[in-house]
Amino acid sequence: MEEANIMPQTALEVCRNEKCRGKGLSMGRKIYDRGLRGLVWLCAGLTCTLLVFLIGYIFYRGLPNLSLEFLTTQESLLKGTMGILPAIQNTLYVVGVTLVIALPLGVGAAVYLTEYASNRRLVTTIEFATETLSGIPSILYALVGYLAFSKTLGLGYSLLAASLTLAMMNLPTIIRTTQESLKTVPQGYREGALGLGSGKWHMIRTIVLPGSIDGIVTGCILSVGRIVGESAVLLYVGGMDGTMNNFFASLDKFAHSSGATLTVQLYVFAKERAMMDPAFAVAVVLLVLTFLINLAAKVVGKRLRQR
Amino acid sequence: MEELILSARGLNLYYGENHALKDISIDIPERRITALIGPSGCGKSTFLRTINRMNDLIPNVKITGSLTYRGQEIYAPEQDVTDLRKRIGMVFQKPNPFPMSIYDNVAYGPRTHGTRNKVKLDEIVEESLRGAAIWDEVKDRLKKSALGLSGGQQQRLCIARALAVKPDVLLMDEATSALDPISTAKIEDLAAELKNDYTIIMVTHNMQQAARISDNTAFFLLGELVEFGETEQMFSMPQDKRTEDYITGRFG
Ligand SMILES: Nc1ncnc2c1ncn2[C@@H]1O[C@H](COP(=O)(O)OP(=O)(O)OP(=O)(O)O)[C@@H](O)[C@H]1O
Ligand SMILES: [Mg+2]
């Protein structure tokens, strides 16, 4: 009985207190609000300035050294040329070989995990593992890749060993993004196809994969970005050679050519040879390339989603 | 005497511990519309999905007893599931056209089963769309995405898609529950027409619908088949007290 009486009173008191504090609070809140907004603005401003300065500085230092000759020749004392064509070629090779290995494996694994595997426990464990693996530093992959491919498989310092390592490194990301987009395909589509007497693989090939192609392509392009931007693995496993490779001359060449990609070339110029001008020119190339890759990921993803 | 097409004897189904179908015995005649009615959760969908083995997709399902289709054990180890599903088509509660053109939706089944000939496909597509009473509405936009159709049109497209593989039995799980009265009426008329060539088993929550179009009705309650018989008989003189209570709206 007494308790029942107390209740409304306290409620009223709280209400009154709220009211009389209202004015002071709104004053304080205004200042607090302004201060906070200012702080956020400051942070945003600083970040932007830093970014603009960074990009601006790279272009300022790099652009004057960039020329068609720089992009289309290799370094040669005889001809007096100074170019990064080998690095561009090596980068393309690494991106190509890595994707050719990682894409089928990753998409296949994702399809197995989401469409076939029936042991939920196992799937959750593997999903957790891939998530963790996609976050660990690349130098760890480099270490494992070096031991596995360069030493054990005898590939030495070579772009093939580097590509294999990078494939390993990109697998978790490709599996994750593919899985995510497979999961967005409505269950009704699967049941509809199976209900018409379609076999499971036929259903996956004709309904599920086309329905998730946007996610797969986006994941793939982001992987390309990661490969282009990677340096630790390539330095460790791929070698630093700056001359043209003829990968397709023989199987031996294909497997054992070593060489520098763009990021490694940048490192060589800047750190080993203290040639800052060409280093900045390479930086401009990398910056533009990264921008284009991200743009492609956005545009292609959007295009495919609209279809 | 009518031909029997499906019969169950002592059929039980368990979702893990949950005993969802209890000792079902039923004989479903050919070229008739059989309605499955009963309150939510009584196992109507489960029974329907047992017929074309859609429950195979769900882990931890256990099935005992006998269920035969034209004398063939549906759950026999040697049963070809894709062939079974080709003969026993299904229309789902929620219209689920594939995200492709209207034409490709209807052609999906025939293509899956090996028809590649363009002329033949054109023929099947037109015939199926006509069969589902939607040809006139879509004949000028066959190449357009099926997702642009209204809900009622999508459902009739799904029926056309099921007809395109020339099934023997058509299972419909509350196929009209998401539709407006006009689309519903169209699909009911369609069902009445289709029963000349197909055996139709439909789940419905709508008593009037069951009374209107079905020949036989099965009443399920808590996983049991309480009563099964001619619709007219069942709606005028139910044998079981529980059936009477349900169809007069006293519970459920
Ligand atoms: N995938 C599943 N896993 C576990 N239990 C399920 C599953 N599907 C259905 N059940 C259970 O089986 C019982 C019957 O479900 P079912 O979907 O067949 O009912 P229903 O008669 O179709 O109901 P509604 O009219 O609501 O569609 C319910 O108790 C339900 O909880
Ligand atoms: Mg149901």
Coordinates of C-alpha atoms and ligand atoms in Angstrom, one line a residue:
Chain A
M1 CA 0.0 0.0 0.0
E2 CA 2.7 2.4 1.0
E3 CA 4.9 1.5 -1.9
A4 CA 2.1 2.2 -4.3
N5 CA 1.9 5.7 -2.9
I6 CA 5.6 6.4 -3.3
M7 CA 5.7 5.5 -6.9
P8 CA 3.8 8.3 -8.5
Q9 CA 5.5 10.8 -6.2
T10 CA 8.9 9.9 -7.2
A11 CA 7.9 10.0 -10.8
L12 CA 6.5 13.5 -10.4
E13 CA 9.7 14.6 -8.6
V14 CA 11.9 13.3 -11.4
C15 CA 9.6 15.1 -13.8
R16 CA 9.9 18.4 -11.9
N17 CA 13.6 18.1 -11.5
E18 CA 13.9 17.5 -15.2
K19 CA 11.9 20.7 -15.9
C20 CA 13.9 23.0 -13.6
R21 CA 17.2 21.7 -14.9
G22 CA 15.9 22.0 -18.4
K23 CA 17.1 25.5 -19.1
G24 CA 20.6 25.1 -17.7
L25 CA 20.9 21.9 -19.4
S26 CA 20.0 23.3 -22.8
M27 CA 22.6 26.1 -22.4
G28 CA 25.3 23.6 -21.5
R29 CA 24.2 21.2 -24.2
K30 CA 24.5 24.0 -26.8
I31 CA 28.1 24.7 -25.9
Y32 CA 28.8 21.0 -25.7
D33 CA 27.2 20.5 -29.1
R34 CA 29.1 23.3 -30.7
G35 CA 32.4 22.2 -29.2
L36 CA 31.9 18.7 -30.4
R37 CA 30.9 19.8 -33.9
G38 CA 34.0 21.9 -34.1
L39 CA 36.2 19.0 -33.0
V40 CA 34.7 16.8 -35.7
W41 CA 35.2 19.5 -38.3
L42 CA 38.8 19.8 -37.2
C43 CA 39.4 16.1 -37.5
A44 CA 37.8 16.0 -41.0
G45 CA 39.7 19.1 -42.1
L46 CA 43.1 17.7 -40.9
T47 CA 42.5 14.4 -42.6
C48 CA 41.6 16.0 -45.8
T49 CA 44.5 18.4 -45.8
L50 CA 46.9 15.6 -45.1
L51 CA 45.4 13.5 -48.0
V52 CA 45.4 16.4 -50.4
F53 CA 49.0 17.3 -49.4
L54 CA 50.1 13.7 -49.8
I55 CA 48.6 13.3 -53.3
G56 CA 49.6 16.7 -54.3
Y57 CA 53.2 16.2 -53.2
I58 CA 53.5 12.9 -55.0
F59 CA 52.1 14.4 -58.2
Y60 CA 54.3 17.5 -57.8
R61 CA 57.4 15.4 -57.4
G62 CA 56.5 12.6 -59.8
L63 CA 54.7 14.1 -62.8
P64 CA 57.8 16.0 -64.2
N65 CA 59.7 12.7 -64.3
L66 CA 56.9 10.8 -65.9
S67 CA 57.1 10.4 -69.7
L68 CA 56.0 7.9 -72.3
E69 CA 59.6 6.8 -72.5
F70 CA 59.6 6.1 -68.8
L71 CA 56.6 3.9 -69.1
T72 CA 57.7 2.0 -72.3
T73 CA 61.4 1.3 -71.9
Q74 CA 63.7 -0.6 -69.6
E75 CA 66.7 0.7 -67.9
S76 CA 69.7 0.6 -70.2
L77 CA 73.1 2.2 -70.0
L78 CA 73.8 1.5 -73.6
K79 CA 70.7 3.2 -74.9
G80 CA 70.7 5.7 -72.1
T81 CA 67.0 4.9 -71.2
M82 CA 65.5 4.8 -67.8
G83 CA 62.1 3.0 -67.8
I84 CA 59.8 0.8 -65.8
L85 CA 58.3 -1.3 -68.5
P86 CA 59.7 -4.5 -66.8
A87 CA 58.0 -3.6 -63.6
I88 CA 54.7 -3.0 -65.3
Q89 CA 55.1 -6.3 -67.1
N90 CA 56.0 -8.1 -63.9
T91 CA 53.0 -6.5 -62.1
L92 CA 50.6 -7.7 -64.8
Y93 CA 52.2 -11.2 -64.7
V94 CA 51.8 -11.4 -60.9
V95 CA 48.2 -10.1 -61.0
G96 CA 47.2 -12.5 -63.8
V97 CA 48.8 -15.6 -62.3
T98 CA 47.5 -14.9 -58.8
L99 CA 44.0 -14.5 -60.0
V100 CA 44.1 -17.5 -62.2
I101 CA 45.0 -19.5 -59.2
A102 CA 43.1 -17.8 -56.4
L103 CA 39.8 -17.1 -58.2
P104 CA 38.7 -20.7 -59.1
L105 CA 39.9 -22.0 -55.7
G106 CA 38.3 -19.2 -53.7
V107 CA 34.9 -19.2 -55.6
G108 CA 34.9 -23.0 -55.4
A109 CA 35.6 -23.1 -51.7
A110 CA 32.9 -20.5 -51.1
V111 CA 30.3 -22.4 -53.2
Y112 CA 31.2 -25.5 -51.2
L113 CA 30.9 -23.8 -47.9
T114 CA 27.6 -22.1 -48.6
E115 CA 25.8 -24.5 -50.9
Y116 CA 27.1 -28.0 -50.1
A117 CA 28.6 -28.3 -46.6
S118 CA 26.0 -29.6 -44.2
N119 CA 28.1 -29.6 -41.0
R120 CA 27.2 -26.1 -39.6
R121 CA 29.9 -26.4 -36.9
L122 CA 32.7 -27.0 -39.4
V123 CA 31.4 -24.2 -41.7
T124 CA 31.4 -21.6 -38.8
T125 CA 34.9 -22.7 -37.8
I126 CA 36.2 -22.3 -41.4
E127 CA 34.4 -18.9 -41.7
F128 CA 36.0 -17.7 -38.6
A129 CA 39.4 -18.9 -39.8
T130 CA 39.1 -17.2 -43.2
E131 CA 38.0 -14.0 -41.4
T132 CA 41.1 -14.2 -39.2
L133 CA 43.4 -15.1 -42.1
S134 CA 42.2 -12.1 -44.1
G135 CA 43.4 -9.8 -41.4
I136 CA 46.9 -11.1 -40.6
P137 CA 50.0 -9.1 -41.9
S138 CA 51.2 -10.0 -45.3
I139 CA 54.8 -10.6 -44.1
L140 CA 53.6 -13.8 -42.4
Y141 CA 52.3 -15.1 -45.7
A142 CA 55.7 -14.1 -47.2
L143 CA 57.5 -16.2 -44.6
V144 CA 55.3 -19.2 -45.3
G145 CA 55.4 -18.7 -49.0
Y146 CA 59.1 -18.5 -49.0
L147 CA 59.5 -21.7 -47.1
A148 CA 56.8 -23.5 -49.1
F149 CA 57.3 -22.3 -52.7
S150 CA 60.8 -20.9 -52.9
K151 CA 62.5 -23.6 -50.8
T152 CA 60.4 -26.7 -50.7
L153 CA 59.1 -26.5 -54.3
G154 CA 62.4 -25.1 -55.4
L155 CA 61.0 -22.0 -57.2
G156 CA 63.6 -19.7 -55.6
Y157 CA 63.2 -16.0 -55.8
S158 CA 60.6 -15.9 -58.6
L159 CA 57.5 -14.2 -59.5
L160 CA 55.7 -17.5 -59.7
A161 CA 56.5 -18.2 -56.1
A162 CA 55.4 -14.7 -55.2
S163 CA 52.1 -15.2 -57.2
L164 CA 51.5 -18.5 -55.3
T165 CA 52.0 -16.7 -52.0
L166 CA 49.7 -13.9 -53.0
A167 CA 47.1 -16.3 -54.1
M168 CA 47.3 -17.9 -50.7
M169 CA 47.0 -14.4 -49.2
N170 CA 44.0 -13.4 -51.3
L171 CA 42.1 -16.6 -50.9
P172 CA 40.4 -15.7 -47.6
T173 CA 39.2 -12.4 -49.0
I174 CA 37.9 -13.9 -52.1
I175 CA 36.1 -16.7 -50.2
R176 CA 34.6 -14.2 -47.8
T177 CA 33.3 -11.8 -50.4
T178 CA 32.0 -14.6 -52.6
Q179 CA 30.2 -16.2 -49.6
E180 CA 28.6 -12.9 -48.7
S181 CA 27.2 -12.5 -52.1
L182 CA 26.1 -16.1 -52.4
K183 CA 24.1 -15.6 -49.2
T184 CA 22.2 -12.7 -50.7
V185 CA 20.7 -15.0 -53.4
P186 CA 17.1 -15.7 -52.1
Q187 CA 16.4 -19.2 -51.0
G188 CA 13.3 -19.1 -53.1
Y189 CA 15.4 -19.1 -56.3
R190 CA 17.2 -22.3 -55.2
E191 CA 13.9 -24.0 -54.3
G192 CA 12.3 -22.9 -57.5
A193 CA 15.1 -24.3 -59.6
L194 CA 15.3 -27.6 -57.6
G195 CA 11.5 -27.9 -57.7
L196 CA 11.7 -27.9 -61.5
G197 CA 13.9 -30.9 -61.4
S198 CA 17.2 -29.1 -61.8
G199 CA 20.3 -30.9 -60.3
K200 CA 22.2 -29.1 -57.6
W201 CA 25.2 -28.1 -59.6
H202 CA 23.0 -27.0 -62.6
M203 CA 21.0 -24.8 -60.2
I204 CA 24.2 -23.3 -58.8
R205 CA 25.6 -22.6 -62.2
T206 CA 22.5 -21.2 -63.8
I207 CA 20.8 -19.4 -60.8
V208 CA 23.1 -18.8 -57.8
L209 CA 26.4 -17.8 -59.5
P210 CA 24.8 -15.4 -62.0
G211 CA 22.9 -13.9 -59.1
S212 CA 26.1 -13.2 -57.1
I213 CA 28.4 -12.3 -59.9
D214 CA 28.5 -8.7 -58.8
G215 CA 30.0 -9.6 -55.4
I216 CA 32.5 -12.0 -56.9
V217 CA 33.7 -9.4 -59.5
T218 CA 34.0 -6.7 -56.8
G219 CA 35.9 -9.0 -54.5
C220 CA 38.2 -9.9 -57.4
I221 CA 38.9 -6.3 -58.4
L222 CA 39.7 -5.4 -54.7
S223 CA 42.1 -8.4 -54.7
V224 CA 43.8 -6.9 -57.7
G225 CA 44.2 -3.7 -55.7
R226 CA 45.7 -5.6 -52.9
I227 CA 48.1 -7.4 -55.2
V228 CA 49.2 -4.2 -56.9
G229 CA 49.7 -2.5 -53.6
E230 CA 51.5 -5.5 -51.9
S231 CA 55.3 -5.1 -51.3
A232 CA 56.4 -7.4 -48.4
V233 CA 55.6 -10.6 -50.1
L234 CA 57.1 -9.5 -53.4
L235 CA 60.3 -8.2 -51.8
Y236 CA 60.7 -11.4 -49.8
V237 CA 59.8 -14.0 -52.5
G238 CA 59.7 -12.3 -55.9
G239 CA 63.1 -10.7 -56.2
M240 CA 64.2 -7.2 -57.3
D241 CA 65.4 -7.7 -60.9
G242 CA 64.6 -4.7 -63.1
T243 CA 65.1 -6.1 -66.6
M244 CA 62.6 -7.5 -69.0
N245 CA 61.4 -11.1 -68.5
N246 CA 60.4 -13.4 -71.2
F247 CA 58.0 -15.5 -69.2
F248 CA 56.5 -17.4 -72.0
A249 CA 59.7 -18.4 -73.7
S250 CA 59.9 -21.7 -71.8
L251 CA 58.3 -23.4 -68.8
D252 CA 61.5 -22.8 -66.9
K253 CA 61.3 -19.1 -67.6
F254 CA 57.7 -19.1 -66.5
A255 CA 58.5 -20.7 -63.2
H256 CA 61.8 -19.2 -62.3
S257 CA 61.9 -15.6 -63.6
S258 CA 62.5 -13.2 -60.7
G259 CA 61.7 -9.6 -61.0
A260 CA 60.5 -6.4 -59.4
T261 CA 56.9 -5.2 -59.6
L262 CA 56.0 -1.6 -59.4
T263 CA 56.0 -1.4 -55.6
V264 CA 59.3 -3.2 -55.4
Q265 CA 60.8 -1.0 -58.1
L266 CA 59.7 2.0 -56.1
Y267 CA 61.5 0.5 -53.1
V268 CA 64.6 -0.2 -55.1
F269 CA 64.7 3.3 -56.5
A270 CA 64.1 5.0 -53.2
K271 CA 66.0 2.9 -50.8
E272 CA 68.7 1.0 -52.6
R273 CA 69.7 3.6 -55.1
A274 CA 68.5 6.8 -53.6
M275 CA 67.0 7.9 -56.9
M276 CA 64.0 9.9 -55.7
D277 CA 62.8 11.3 -59.0
P278 CA 62.0 7.9 -60.7
A279 CA 60.7 6.7 -57.3
F280 CA 58.1 9.4 -57.3
A281 CA 57.2 8.8 -60.9
V282 CA 56.5 5.1 -60.0
A283 CA 54.4 6.4 -57.1
V284 CA 52.2 8.4 -59.4
V285 CA 51.7 5.3 -61.6
L286 CA 50.7 3.3 -58.5
L287 CA 48.4 6.0 -57.3
V288 CA 46.6 6.3 -60.6
L289 CA 46.4 2.5 -60.9
T290 CA 44.9 2.1 -57.5
F291 CA 42.4 4.8 -58.2
L292 CA 41.4 3.2 -61.5
I293 CA 41.0 -0.2 -59.8
N294 CA 38.8 1.1 -57.1
L295 CA 36.7 3.0 -59.7
A296 CA 36.4 -0.2 -61.7
A297 CA 35.2 -2.1 -58.6
K298 CA 32.5 0.5 -58.0
V299 CA 31.3 0.8 -61.6
V300 CA 31.4 -2.9 -62.4
G301 CA 29.7 -3.8 -59.2
K302 CA 26.9 -1.3 -59.8
R303 CA 26.5 -2.3 -63.4
L304 CA 26.1 -6.0 -62.5
R305 CA 23.8 -5.3 -59.7
Q306 CA 21.5 -3.3 -61.9
R307 CA 21.2 -6.1 -64.4
Chain B
M1 CA -13.1 -46.2 -59.5
E2 CA -10.5 -43.4 -59.9
E3 CA -6.8 -44.0 -60.4
L4 CA -4.8 -43.4 -57.3
I5 CA -1.7 -41.3 -57.9
L6 CA -0.2 -40.8 -54.5
S7 CA -0.7 -42.8 -51.4
A8 CA 0.8 -42.6 -47.9
R9 CA 0.8 -45.4 -45.4
G10 CA 1.9 -44.7 -41.8
L11 CA 4.0 -41.7 -42.9
N12 CA 5.9 -40.0 -40.1
L13 CA 8.2 -37.1 -40.4
Y14 CA 10.5 -35.6 -37.7
Y15 CA 12.4 -32.3 -37.7
G16 CA 15.0 -33.4 -35.2
E17 CA 12.9 -34.0 -32.1
N18 CA 9.8 -32.3 -33.5
H19 CA 7.3 -34.9 -34.7
A20 CA 5.7 -32.9 -37.5
L21 CA 3.7 -35.6 -39.4
K22 CA 2.0 -38.4 -37.4
D23 CA 1.1 -41.6 -39.0
I24 CA -0.5 -40.2 -42.1
S25 CA -2.4 -42.5 -44.4
I26 CA -4.0 -41.0 -47.4
D27 CA -4.9 -41.9 -51.0
I28 CA -5.0 -39.0 -53.5
P29 CA -6.8 -39.6 -56.8
E30 CA -5.7 -38.6 -60.2
R31 CA -7.0 -35.5 -62.0
R32 CA -8.6 -34.0 -59.0
I33 CA -8.0 -31.0 -56.9
T34 CA -7.1 -32.0 -53.4
A35 CA -7.2 -29.3 -50.8
L36 CA -5.1 -29.5 -47.6
I37 CA -6.5 -27.4 -44.8
G38 CA -5.8 -26.9 -41.1
P39 CA -4.5 -24.4 -38.6
S40 CA -1.0 -22.9 -38.9
G41 CA 1.8 -25.2 -38.0
C42 CA -0.2 -28.4 -38.4
G43 CA 2.1 -29.8 -41.1
K44 CA 0.4 -29.0 -44.4
S45 CA 3.5 -27.5 -46.0
T46 CA 5.6 -30.3 -44.5
F47 CA 3.4 -32.9 -46.1
L48 CA 3.4 -31.1 -49.5
R49 CA 7.2 -30.8 -49.4
T50 CA 7.5 -34.5 -48.5
I51 CA 5.8 -35.4 -51.8
N52 CA 8.5 -33.8 -54.0
R53 CA 11.3 -34.4 -51.6
M54 CA 11.9 -30.7 -50.9
N55 CA 12.5 -31.6 -47.3
D56 CA 15.8 -33.2 -48.4
L57 CA 17.2 -29.7 -48.3
I58 CA 16.6 -29.4 -44.6
P59 CA 19.1 -31.1 -42.3
N60 CA 18.0 -33.5 -39.5
V61 CA 14.8 -34.6 -41.2
K62 CA 13.8 -38.2 -40.6
I63 CA 11.0 -39.9 -42.5
T64 CA 9.4 -43.3 -41.8
G65 CA 6.5 -45.2 -43.4
S66 CA 5.6 -45.4 -47.0
L67 CA 4.8 -42.8 -49.6
T68 CA 4.2 -43.9 -53.2
Y69 CA 3.8 -42.1 -56.4
R70 CA 2.2 -44.3 -59.1
G71 CA 3.2 -47.3 -57.1
Q72 CA 6.8 -46.2 -56.8
E73 CA 8.3 -45.6 -53.3
I74 CA 9.3 -41.9 -53.3
Y75 CA 11.9 -42.4 -50.6
A76 CA 13.4 -45.5 -52.1
P77 CA 17.2 -45.2 -52.3
E78 CA 17.1 -45.8 -56.1
Q79 CA 14.5 -43.0 -56.6
D80 CA 15.9 -40.3 -59.0
V81 CA 15.0 -37.1 -57.2
T82 CA 15.4 -34.8 -60.1
D83 CA 13.1 -37.0 -62.2
L84 CA 10.6 -37.1 -59.4
R85 CA 10.6 -33.3 -59.1
K86 CA 10.2 -33.0 -62.8
R87 CA 7.0 -35.0 -62.6
I88 CA 5.8 -33.4 -59.4
G89 CA 6.0 -29.7 -59.9
M90 CA 5.6 -27.1 -57.2
V91 CA 4.3 -23.5 -56.9
F92 CA 5.4 -21.8 -53.8
Q93 CA 3.6 -19.4 -51.5
K94 CA 5.7 -16.5 -52.4
P95 CA 6.1 -16.0 -56.2
N96 CA 9.7 -16.7 -56.9
P97 CA 10.4 -16.0 -60.6
F98 CA 14.1 -16.1 -61.4
P99 CA 15.8 -12.7 -62.1
M100 CA 15.8 -13.3 -65.8
S101 CA 13.5 -12.6 -68.7
I102 CA 9.9 -14.0 -68.8
Y103 CA 10.9 -16.2 -71.7
D104 CA 14.0 -17.6 -69.9
N105 CA 11.9 -18.3 -66.8
V106 CA 9.5 -20.5 -68.6
A107 CA 12.3 -22.1 -70.7
Y108 CA 14.4 -22.8 -67.6
G109 CA 12.8 -26.2 -66.9
P110 CA 12.8 -27.5 -70.5
R111 CA 16.4 -26.3 -71.0
T112 CA 17.4 -28.0 -67.8
H113 CA 16.0 -31.2 -69.1
G114 CA 17.8 -30.9 -72.4
T115 CA 15.6 -29.1 -74.9
R116 CA 17.8 -26.8 -76.9
N117 CA 15.8 -26.4 -80.1
K118 CA 14.7 -22.8 -80.4
V119 CA 11.5 -23.6 -82.3
K120 CA 10.5 -26.2 -79.8
L121 CA 11.3 -23.9 -76.9
D122 CA 9.2 -21.1 -78.4
E123 CA 6.4 -23.6 -78.7
I124 CA 6.7 -24.8 -75.1
V125 CA 6.9 -21.2 -73.7
E126 CA 3.8 -20.1 -75.5
E127 CA 1.8 -23.2 -74.6
S128 CA 2.8 -22.9 -71.0
L129 CA 2.0 -19.2 -70.7
R130 CA -1.3 -19.8 -72.4
G131 CA -1.9 -22.7 -70.0
A132 CA -1.3 -20.4 -67.1
A133 CA -3.6 -17.7 -68.5
I134 CA -1.0 -15.1 -68.8
W135 CA 0.0 -15.2 -72.4
D136 CA -2.0 -12.2 -73.5
E137 CA -0.5 -10.1 -70.8
V138 CA 3.1 -10.9 -71.5
K139 CA 3.3 -11.8 -75.2
D140 CA 4.8 -8.5 -76.1
R141 CA 7.4 -8.4 -73.4
L142 CA 8.8 -11.9 -73.3
K143 CA 12.4 -10.6 -73.3
K144 CA 11.7 -8.2 -70.3
S145 CA 12.7 -9.1 -66.8
A146 CA 10.1 -11.2 -64.9
L147 CA 10.7 -9.1 -61.8
G148 CA 8.8 -6.3 -63.4
L149 CA 5.5 -8.2 -63.3
S150 CA 2.9 -7.7 -60.6
G151 CA 2.6 -10.3 -57.8
G152 CA -0.4 -12.0 -59.4
Q153 CA 1.3 -12.1 -62.8
Q154 CA 4.5 -13.4 -61.2
Q155 CA 2.6 -16.3 -59.6
R156 CA 0.9 -17.2 -62.9
L157 CA 4.4 -17.1 -64.5
C158 CA 5.6 -19.5 -61.8
I159 CA 2.7 -21.8 -62.7
A160 CA 3.6 -21.5 -66.4
R161 CA 7.2 -22.3 -65.4
A162 CA 6.0 -25.4 -63.6
L163 CA 3.8 -26.4 -66.5
A164 CA 6.6 -26.1 -69.0
V165 CA 8.3 -29.3 -67.8
K166 CA 4.9 -31.1 -68.3
P167 CA 4.5 -32.4 -64.8
D168 CA 2.0 -35.0 -63.7
V169 CA 1.2 -33.5 -60.3
L170 CA 1.2 -29.9 -59.3
L171 CA 1.7 -28.9 -55.7
M172 CA 0.6 -25.5 -54.7
D173 CA 1.5 -24.2 -51.2
E174 CA -0.9 -21.3 -50.5
A175 CA -0.3 -20.1 -54.0
T176 CA -2.9 -17.3 -53.7
S177 CA -2.3 -16.1 -50.2
A178 CA -0.2 -13.2 -51.3
L179 CA -2.6 -12.1 -54.1
D180 CA -5.5 -9.8 -54.5
P181 CA -9.0 -11.2 -55.1
I182 CA -8.9 -10.7 -58.9
S183 CA -5.5 -12.5 -59.3
T184 CA -6.8 -15.2 -56.9
A185 CA -9.9 -15.7 -58.9
K186 CA -7.8 -16.1 -62.1
I187 CA -5.6 -18.7 -60.4
E188 CA -8.7 -20.6 -59.1
D189 CA -10.2 -20.7 -62.6
L190 CA -6.9 -21.8 -63.8
A191 CA -6.7 -24.6 -61.3
A192 CA -10.2 -25.8 -62.2
E193 CA -9.1 -25.9 -65.8
L194 CA -5.8 -27.6 -65.2
K195 CA -7.4 -30.5 -63.4
N196 CA -8.4 -31.9 -66.7
D197 CA -4.8 -32.8 -67.3
Y198 CA -3.1 -32.5 -63.9
T199 CA -3.5 -33.7 -60.4
I200 CA -3.4 -30.7 -58.1
I201 CA -2.7 -30.7 -54.4
M202 CA -3.1 -27.3 -52.8
V203 CA -2.6 -26.0 -49.4
T204 CA -5.0 -23.2 -48.5
H205 CA -6.1 -21.2 -45.4
N206 CA -9.2 -20.1 -47.2
M207 CA -12.2 -22.3 -46.4
Q208 CA -14.3 -20.8 -49.2
Q209 CA -11.5 -21.5 -51.6
A210 CA -11.2 -25.1 -50.6
A211 CA -15.0 -25.5 -50.8
R212 CA -15.2 -23.7 -54.1
I213 CA -12.6 -25.5 -56.2
S214 CA -11.5 -28.7 -54.6
D215 CA -12.9 -32.2 -55.1
N216 CA -11.4 -33.7 -52.0
T217 CA -10.3 -32.1 -48.8
A218 CA -7.8 -33.3 -46.1
F219 CA -8.0 -31.7 -42.7
F220 CA -4.7 -31.7 -40.7
L221 CA -4.4 -30.9 -37.0
L222 CA -1.1 -31.0 -35.0
G223 CA 0.5 -33.2 -37.5
E224 CA -2.3 -35.7 -37.8
L225 CA -4.7 -36.2 -40.7
V226 CA -8.0 -35.9 -38.9
E227 CA -10.3 -36.3 -41.9
F228 CA -10.1 -36.9 -45.6
G229 CA -13.0 -37.1 -48.0
E230 CA -15.0 -35.5 -50.7
T231 CA -15.1 -31.7 -50.2
E232 CA -18.9 -31.5 -50.5
Q233 CA -19.4 -34.2 -47.9
M234 CA -16.8 -32.8 -45.6
F235 CA -18.2 -29.2 -45.6
S236 CA -21.8 -30.3 -45.2
M237 CA -21.4 -33.3 -42.9
P238 CA -18.0 -33.5 -41.3
Q239 CA -17.4 -36.8 -39.6
D240 CA -15.1 -35.5 -36.9
K241 CA -16.0 -33.0 -34.2
R242 CA -12.7 -31.2 -34.7
T243 CA -13.2 -30.8 -38.4
E244 CA -16.6 -29.3 -37.8
D245 CA -15.2 -26.9 -35.2
Y246 CA -12.4 -25.9 -37.6
I247 CA -14.5 -25.3 -40.7
T248 CA -17.2 -23.4 -38.9
G249 CA -14.4 -21.2 -37.5
R250 CA -14.7 -22.2 -33.9
F251 CA -10.9 -22.5 -33.6
G252 CA -7.7 -22.1 -35.5
Ligands
LIG1 N1 12.6 -26.4 -41.5 C1 12.0 -26.7 -40.3 N2 12.8 -27.1 -39.3 C2 12.2 -27.5 -38.1 N3 10.9 -27.5 -37.9 C3 10.1 -27.1 -38.9 C4 10.6 -26.7 -40.2 N4 9.6 -26.4 -41.0 C5 8.5 -26.6 -40.2 N5 8.8 -27.0 -39.0 C6 7.8 -27.4 -37.9 O1 6.9 -28.4 -38.4 C7 5.6 -28.1 -38.0 C8 4.7 -28.0 -39.2 O2 5.1 -26.9 -40.0 P1 4.4 -26.6 -41.4 O3 5.2 -25.5 -42.1 O4 4.3 -27.8 -42.2 O5 3.0 -26.0 -41.1 P2 1.9 -25.5 -42.0 O6 0.7 -26.3 -41.7 O7 2.3 -25.4 -43.4 O8 1.6 -24.1 -41.3 P3 1.3 -22.7 -42.1 O9 -0.2 -22.8 -42.3 O10 1.6 -21.7 -41.1 O11 2.1 -22.6 -43.3 C9 5.6 -26.8 -37.2 O12 5.6 -27.2 -35.9 C10 6.9 -26.2 -37.6 O13 7.5 -25.5 -36.5
MG2 MG 2.8 -23.7 -44.7

